[in-house]
mmCIF file of C-alpha atoms in Angstrom:
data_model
loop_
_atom_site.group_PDB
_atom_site.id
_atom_site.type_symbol
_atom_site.label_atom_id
_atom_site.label_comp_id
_atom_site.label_asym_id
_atom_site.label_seq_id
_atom_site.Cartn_x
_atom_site.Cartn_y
_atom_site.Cartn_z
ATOM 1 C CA UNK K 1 84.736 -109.386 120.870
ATOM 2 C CA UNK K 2 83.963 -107.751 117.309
ATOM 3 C CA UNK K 3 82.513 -104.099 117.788
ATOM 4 C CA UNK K 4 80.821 -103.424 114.609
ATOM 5 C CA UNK K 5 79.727 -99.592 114.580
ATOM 6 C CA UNK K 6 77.535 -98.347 111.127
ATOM 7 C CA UNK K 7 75.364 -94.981 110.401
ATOM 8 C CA UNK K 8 71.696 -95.481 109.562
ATOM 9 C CA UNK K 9 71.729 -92.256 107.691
ATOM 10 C CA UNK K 10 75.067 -90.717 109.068
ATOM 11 C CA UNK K 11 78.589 -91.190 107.916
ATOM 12 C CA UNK K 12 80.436 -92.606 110.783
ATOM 13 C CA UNK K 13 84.139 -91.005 111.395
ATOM 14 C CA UNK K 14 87.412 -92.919 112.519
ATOM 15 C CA UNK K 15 87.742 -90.972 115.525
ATOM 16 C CA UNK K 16 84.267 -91.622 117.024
ATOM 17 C CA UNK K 17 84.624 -95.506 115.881
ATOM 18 C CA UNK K 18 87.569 -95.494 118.040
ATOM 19 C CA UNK K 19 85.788 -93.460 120.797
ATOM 20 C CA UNK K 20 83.499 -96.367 120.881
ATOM 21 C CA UNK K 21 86.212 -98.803 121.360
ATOM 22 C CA UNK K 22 87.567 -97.327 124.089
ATOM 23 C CA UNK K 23 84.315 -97.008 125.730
ATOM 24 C CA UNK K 24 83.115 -100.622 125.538
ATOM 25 C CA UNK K 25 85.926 -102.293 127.049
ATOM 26 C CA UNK K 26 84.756 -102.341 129.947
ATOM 27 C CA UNK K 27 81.460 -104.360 128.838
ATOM 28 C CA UNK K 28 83.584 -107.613 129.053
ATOM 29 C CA UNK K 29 83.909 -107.804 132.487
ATOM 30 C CA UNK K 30 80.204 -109.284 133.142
ATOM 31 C CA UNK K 31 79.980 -111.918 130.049
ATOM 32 C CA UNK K 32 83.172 -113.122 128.774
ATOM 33 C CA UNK K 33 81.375 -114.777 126.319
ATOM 34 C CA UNK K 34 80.634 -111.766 124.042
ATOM 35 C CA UNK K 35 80.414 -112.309 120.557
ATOM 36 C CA UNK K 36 79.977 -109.029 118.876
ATOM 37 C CA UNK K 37 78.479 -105.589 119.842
ATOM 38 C CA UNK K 38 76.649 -103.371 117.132
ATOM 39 C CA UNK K 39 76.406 -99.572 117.794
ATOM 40 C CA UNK K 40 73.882 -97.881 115.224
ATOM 41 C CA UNK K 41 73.837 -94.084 114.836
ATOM 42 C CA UNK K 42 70.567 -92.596 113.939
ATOM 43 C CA UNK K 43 70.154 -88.916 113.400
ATOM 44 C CA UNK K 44 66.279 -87.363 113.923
ATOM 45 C CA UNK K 45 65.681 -84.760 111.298
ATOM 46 C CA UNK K 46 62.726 -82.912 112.831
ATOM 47 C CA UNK K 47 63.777 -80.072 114.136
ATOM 48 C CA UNK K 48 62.103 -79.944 117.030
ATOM 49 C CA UNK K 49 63.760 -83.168 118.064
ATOM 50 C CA UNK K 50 67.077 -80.655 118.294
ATOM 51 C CA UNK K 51 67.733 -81.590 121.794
ATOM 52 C CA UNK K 52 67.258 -85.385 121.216
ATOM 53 C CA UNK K 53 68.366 -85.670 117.571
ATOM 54 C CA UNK K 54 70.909 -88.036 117.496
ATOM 55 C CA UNK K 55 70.634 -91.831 118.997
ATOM 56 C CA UNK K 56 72.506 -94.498 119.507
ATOM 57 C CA UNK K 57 71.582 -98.173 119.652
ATOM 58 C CA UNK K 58 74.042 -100.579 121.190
ATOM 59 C CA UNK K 59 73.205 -104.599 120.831
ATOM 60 C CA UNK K 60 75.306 -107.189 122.674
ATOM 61 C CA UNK K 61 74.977 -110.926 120.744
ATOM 62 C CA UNK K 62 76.642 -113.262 123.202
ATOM 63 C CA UNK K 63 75.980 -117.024 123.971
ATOM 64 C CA UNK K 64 73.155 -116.045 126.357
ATOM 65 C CA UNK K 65 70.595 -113.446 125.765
ATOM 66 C CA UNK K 66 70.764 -110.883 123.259
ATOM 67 C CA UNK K 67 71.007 -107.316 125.425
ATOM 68 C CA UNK K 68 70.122 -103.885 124.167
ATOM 69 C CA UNK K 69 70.317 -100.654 125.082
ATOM 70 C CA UNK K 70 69.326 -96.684 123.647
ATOM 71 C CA UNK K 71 69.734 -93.336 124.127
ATOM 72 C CA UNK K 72 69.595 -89.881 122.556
ATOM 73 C CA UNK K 73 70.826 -86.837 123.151
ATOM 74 C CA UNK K 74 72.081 -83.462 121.177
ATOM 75 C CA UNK K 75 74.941 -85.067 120.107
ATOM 76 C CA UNK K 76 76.652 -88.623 119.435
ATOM 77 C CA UNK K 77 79.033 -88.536 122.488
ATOM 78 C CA UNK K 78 76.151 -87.563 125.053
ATOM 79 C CA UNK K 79 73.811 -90.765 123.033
ATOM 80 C CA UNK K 80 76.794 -93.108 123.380
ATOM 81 C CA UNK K 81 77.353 -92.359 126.960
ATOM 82 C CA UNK K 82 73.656 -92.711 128.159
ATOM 83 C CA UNK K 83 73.278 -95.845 126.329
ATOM 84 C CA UNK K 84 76.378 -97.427 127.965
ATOM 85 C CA UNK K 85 75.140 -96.305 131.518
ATOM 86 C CA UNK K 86 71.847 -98.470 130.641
ATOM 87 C CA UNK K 87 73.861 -101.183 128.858
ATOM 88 C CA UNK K 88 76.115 -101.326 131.588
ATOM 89 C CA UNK K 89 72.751 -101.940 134.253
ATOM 90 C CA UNK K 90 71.547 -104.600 132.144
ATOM 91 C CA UNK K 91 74.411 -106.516 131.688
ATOM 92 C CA UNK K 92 74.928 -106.141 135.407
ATOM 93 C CA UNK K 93 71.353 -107.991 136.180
ATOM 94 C CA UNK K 94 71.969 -110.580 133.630
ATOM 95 C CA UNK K 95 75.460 -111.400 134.971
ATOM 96 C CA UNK K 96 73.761 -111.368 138.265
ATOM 97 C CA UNK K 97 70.900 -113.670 137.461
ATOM 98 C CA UNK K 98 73.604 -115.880 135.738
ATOM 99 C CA UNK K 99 75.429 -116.288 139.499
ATOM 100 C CA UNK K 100 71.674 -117.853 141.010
ATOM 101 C CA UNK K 101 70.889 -119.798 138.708
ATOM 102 C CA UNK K 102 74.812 -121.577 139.060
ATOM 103 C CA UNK K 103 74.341 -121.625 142.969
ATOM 104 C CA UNK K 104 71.337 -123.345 145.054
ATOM 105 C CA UNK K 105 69.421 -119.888 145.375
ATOM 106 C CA UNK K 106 66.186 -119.443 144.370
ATOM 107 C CA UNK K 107 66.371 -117.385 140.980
ATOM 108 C CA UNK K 108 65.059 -113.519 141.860
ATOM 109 C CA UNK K 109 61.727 -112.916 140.763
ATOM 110 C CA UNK K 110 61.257 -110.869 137.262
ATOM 111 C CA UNK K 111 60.111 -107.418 139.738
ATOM 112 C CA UNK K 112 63.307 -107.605 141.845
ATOM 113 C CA UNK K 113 65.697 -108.723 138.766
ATOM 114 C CA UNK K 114 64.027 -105.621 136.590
ATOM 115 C CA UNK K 115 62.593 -102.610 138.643
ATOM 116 C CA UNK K 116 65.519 -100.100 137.778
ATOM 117 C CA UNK K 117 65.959 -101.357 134.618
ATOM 118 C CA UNK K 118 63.659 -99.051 132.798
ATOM 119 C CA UNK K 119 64.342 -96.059 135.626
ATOM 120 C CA UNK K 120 68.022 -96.319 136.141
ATOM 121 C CA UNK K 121 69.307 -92.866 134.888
ATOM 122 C CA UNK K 122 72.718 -92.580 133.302
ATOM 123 C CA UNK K 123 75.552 -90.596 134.579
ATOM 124 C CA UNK K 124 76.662 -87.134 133.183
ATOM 125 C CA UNK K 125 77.181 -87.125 130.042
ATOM 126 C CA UNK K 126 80.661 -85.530 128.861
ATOM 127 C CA UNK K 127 80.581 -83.448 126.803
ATOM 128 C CA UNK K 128 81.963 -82.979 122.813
ATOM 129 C CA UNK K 129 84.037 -80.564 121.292
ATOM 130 C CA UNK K 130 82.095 -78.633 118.623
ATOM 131 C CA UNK K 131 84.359 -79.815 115.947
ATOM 132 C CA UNK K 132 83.602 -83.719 117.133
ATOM 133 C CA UNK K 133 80.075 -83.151 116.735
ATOM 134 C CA UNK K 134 80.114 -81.227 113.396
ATOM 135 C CA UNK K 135 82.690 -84.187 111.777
ATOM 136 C CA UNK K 136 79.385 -86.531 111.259
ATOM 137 C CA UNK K 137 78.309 -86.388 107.560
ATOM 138 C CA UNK K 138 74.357 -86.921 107.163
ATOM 139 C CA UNK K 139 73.363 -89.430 104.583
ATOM 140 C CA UNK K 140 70.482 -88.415 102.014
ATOM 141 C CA UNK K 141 67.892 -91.185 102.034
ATOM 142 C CA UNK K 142 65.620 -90.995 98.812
ATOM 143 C CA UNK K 143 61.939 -91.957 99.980
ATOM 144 C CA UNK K 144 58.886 -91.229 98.169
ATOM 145 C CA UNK K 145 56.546 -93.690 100.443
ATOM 146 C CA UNK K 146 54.822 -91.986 103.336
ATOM 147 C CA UNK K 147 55.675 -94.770 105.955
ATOM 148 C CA UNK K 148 58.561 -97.239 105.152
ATOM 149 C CA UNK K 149 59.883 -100.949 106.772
ATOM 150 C CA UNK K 150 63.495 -99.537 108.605
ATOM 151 C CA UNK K 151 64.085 -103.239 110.667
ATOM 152 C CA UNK K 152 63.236 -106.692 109.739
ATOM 153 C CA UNK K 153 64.329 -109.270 112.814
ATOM 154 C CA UNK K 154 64.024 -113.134 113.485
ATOM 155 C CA UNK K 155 63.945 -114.317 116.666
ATOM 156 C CA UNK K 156 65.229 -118.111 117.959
ATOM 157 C CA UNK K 157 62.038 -119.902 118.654
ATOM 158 C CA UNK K 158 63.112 -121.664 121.282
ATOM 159 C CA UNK K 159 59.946 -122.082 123.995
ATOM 160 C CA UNK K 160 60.064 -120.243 127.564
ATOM 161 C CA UNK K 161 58.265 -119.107 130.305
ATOM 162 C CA UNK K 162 56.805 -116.214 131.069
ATOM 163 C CA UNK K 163 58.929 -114.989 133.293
ATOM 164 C CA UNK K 164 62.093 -115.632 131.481
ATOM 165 C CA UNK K 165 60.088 -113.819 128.108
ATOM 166 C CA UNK K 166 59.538 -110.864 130.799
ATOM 167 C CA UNK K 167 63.400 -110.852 131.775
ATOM 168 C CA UNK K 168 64.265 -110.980 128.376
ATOM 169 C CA UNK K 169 61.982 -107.743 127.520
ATOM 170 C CA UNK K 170 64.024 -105.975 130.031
ATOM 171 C CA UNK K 171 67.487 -106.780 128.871
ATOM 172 C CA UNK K 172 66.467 -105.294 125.670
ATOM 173 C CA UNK K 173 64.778 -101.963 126.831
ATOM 174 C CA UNK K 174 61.311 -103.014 124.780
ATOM 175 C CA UNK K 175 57.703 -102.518 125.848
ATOM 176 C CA UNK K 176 57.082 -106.253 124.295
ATOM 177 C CA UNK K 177 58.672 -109.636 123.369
ATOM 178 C CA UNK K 178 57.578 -112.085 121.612
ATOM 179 C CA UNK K 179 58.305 -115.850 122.440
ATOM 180 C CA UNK K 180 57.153 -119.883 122.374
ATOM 181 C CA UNK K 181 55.088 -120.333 125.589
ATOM 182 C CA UNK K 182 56.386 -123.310 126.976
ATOM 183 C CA UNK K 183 53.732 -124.314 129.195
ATOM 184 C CA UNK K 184 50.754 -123.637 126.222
ATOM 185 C CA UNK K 185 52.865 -124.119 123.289
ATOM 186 C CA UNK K 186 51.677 -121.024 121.512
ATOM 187 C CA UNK K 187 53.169 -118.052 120.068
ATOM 188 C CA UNK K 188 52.640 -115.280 122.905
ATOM 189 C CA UNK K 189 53.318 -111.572 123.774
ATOM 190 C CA UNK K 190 54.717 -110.320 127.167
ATOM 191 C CA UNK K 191 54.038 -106.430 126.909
ATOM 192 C CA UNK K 192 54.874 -103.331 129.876
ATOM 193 C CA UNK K 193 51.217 -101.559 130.797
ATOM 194 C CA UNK K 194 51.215 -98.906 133.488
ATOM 195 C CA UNK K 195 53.546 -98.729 135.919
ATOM 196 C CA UNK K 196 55.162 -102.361 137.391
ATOM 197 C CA UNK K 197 52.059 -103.904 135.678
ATOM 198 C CA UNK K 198 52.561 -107.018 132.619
ATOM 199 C CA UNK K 199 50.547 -108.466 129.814
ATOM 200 C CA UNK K 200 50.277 -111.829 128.219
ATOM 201 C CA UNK K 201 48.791 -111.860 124.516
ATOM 202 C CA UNK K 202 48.537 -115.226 123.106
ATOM 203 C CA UNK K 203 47.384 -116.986 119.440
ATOM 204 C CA UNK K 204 44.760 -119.225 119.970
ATOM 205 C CA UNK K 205 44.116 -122.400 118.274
#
């Protein structure tokens, strides 16, 4: 399993890269068929954000479904370790939806397979050293647009129903995902409205 671990606008020290290491071992243990994991680093320059300045993305590509997790906090090592505690809840429903699906169960419904996704709250942070968290190196970005394009993403097209689009969602952390209906055939959107409720946007003909 590669661990690939970049700064969107920080420099990225050896010491923390190998923090990160250590940390995601453990992520093996429910899908041994990990391909790579990408940690992002993304520091918030308002300074009212000072409490939540600093996040961390983590994105497992495997055979199966891409699974996603985020976090901030005031520093890198708080981000990292409340996005593993989410990672590690995701990866625990997929690997357990994997198990049904292999046996003569019926496969859990998208409510019982998600409901503490989105609510599960992530264990105590430990906490830095001040010398850790003053080793990252912020990046100057030269931007004279107002708004800007940060992410550009393709998706596999590959149709599905609802309810796997809504499982799907939730293994990423997103309010939306967009997919190939199977049953219509159309481009649709599953999106998150108030609480346990779902939405189903589709293109018409």
């Amino acid at each position: 399993m590669d661990i690939v671990v970049k700064g969107r606008n920080v420099e990225v020290p050896e010491h923390y890269r190998q923090h990160v290491a250590d940390k995601l071992q453990k992520v093996e243990r429910y899908d041994h068929k990990l391909i790579r994991v990408d940690v992002e680093l993304f520091h918030e320059r308002n300074p009212r954000q000072s409490d939540h300045c600093q996040r961390v993305e983590i994105t497992c590509v495997s055979r199966g479904p891409v699974i996603r997790a985020e976090a901030c906090a005031a520093d890198f090592y708080s981000a990292l370790d409340a996005a593993i505690a989410k990672l590690d809840s995701r990866l625990s429903r997929a690997a357990d939806r994997r198990r049904v699906h292999r046996g003569r169960h019926a496969p859990v419904s998208v409510a019982a397979a998600t409901a503490s996704l989105a609510f599960t709250q992530p264990e105590r942070a430990s906490v830095a050293t001040l010398a850790d968290v003053e080793s990252f190196e912020l990046v100057e970005e030269q931007n004279d647009q107002p708004w800007h394009i940060v992410r550009e993403k393709e998706h596999p097209g590959e149709p599905m129903t609802v309810d796997d689009a809504l499982f799907h969602m939730e293994l990423l952390g997103h309010d939306f995902y967009l997919f190939n209906d199977k049953e219509s055939g159309r481009p649709s959107v599953v999106y998150r409205r108030k609480a346990y409720d779902y939405g189903v946007m589709s293109l018409g003909a």
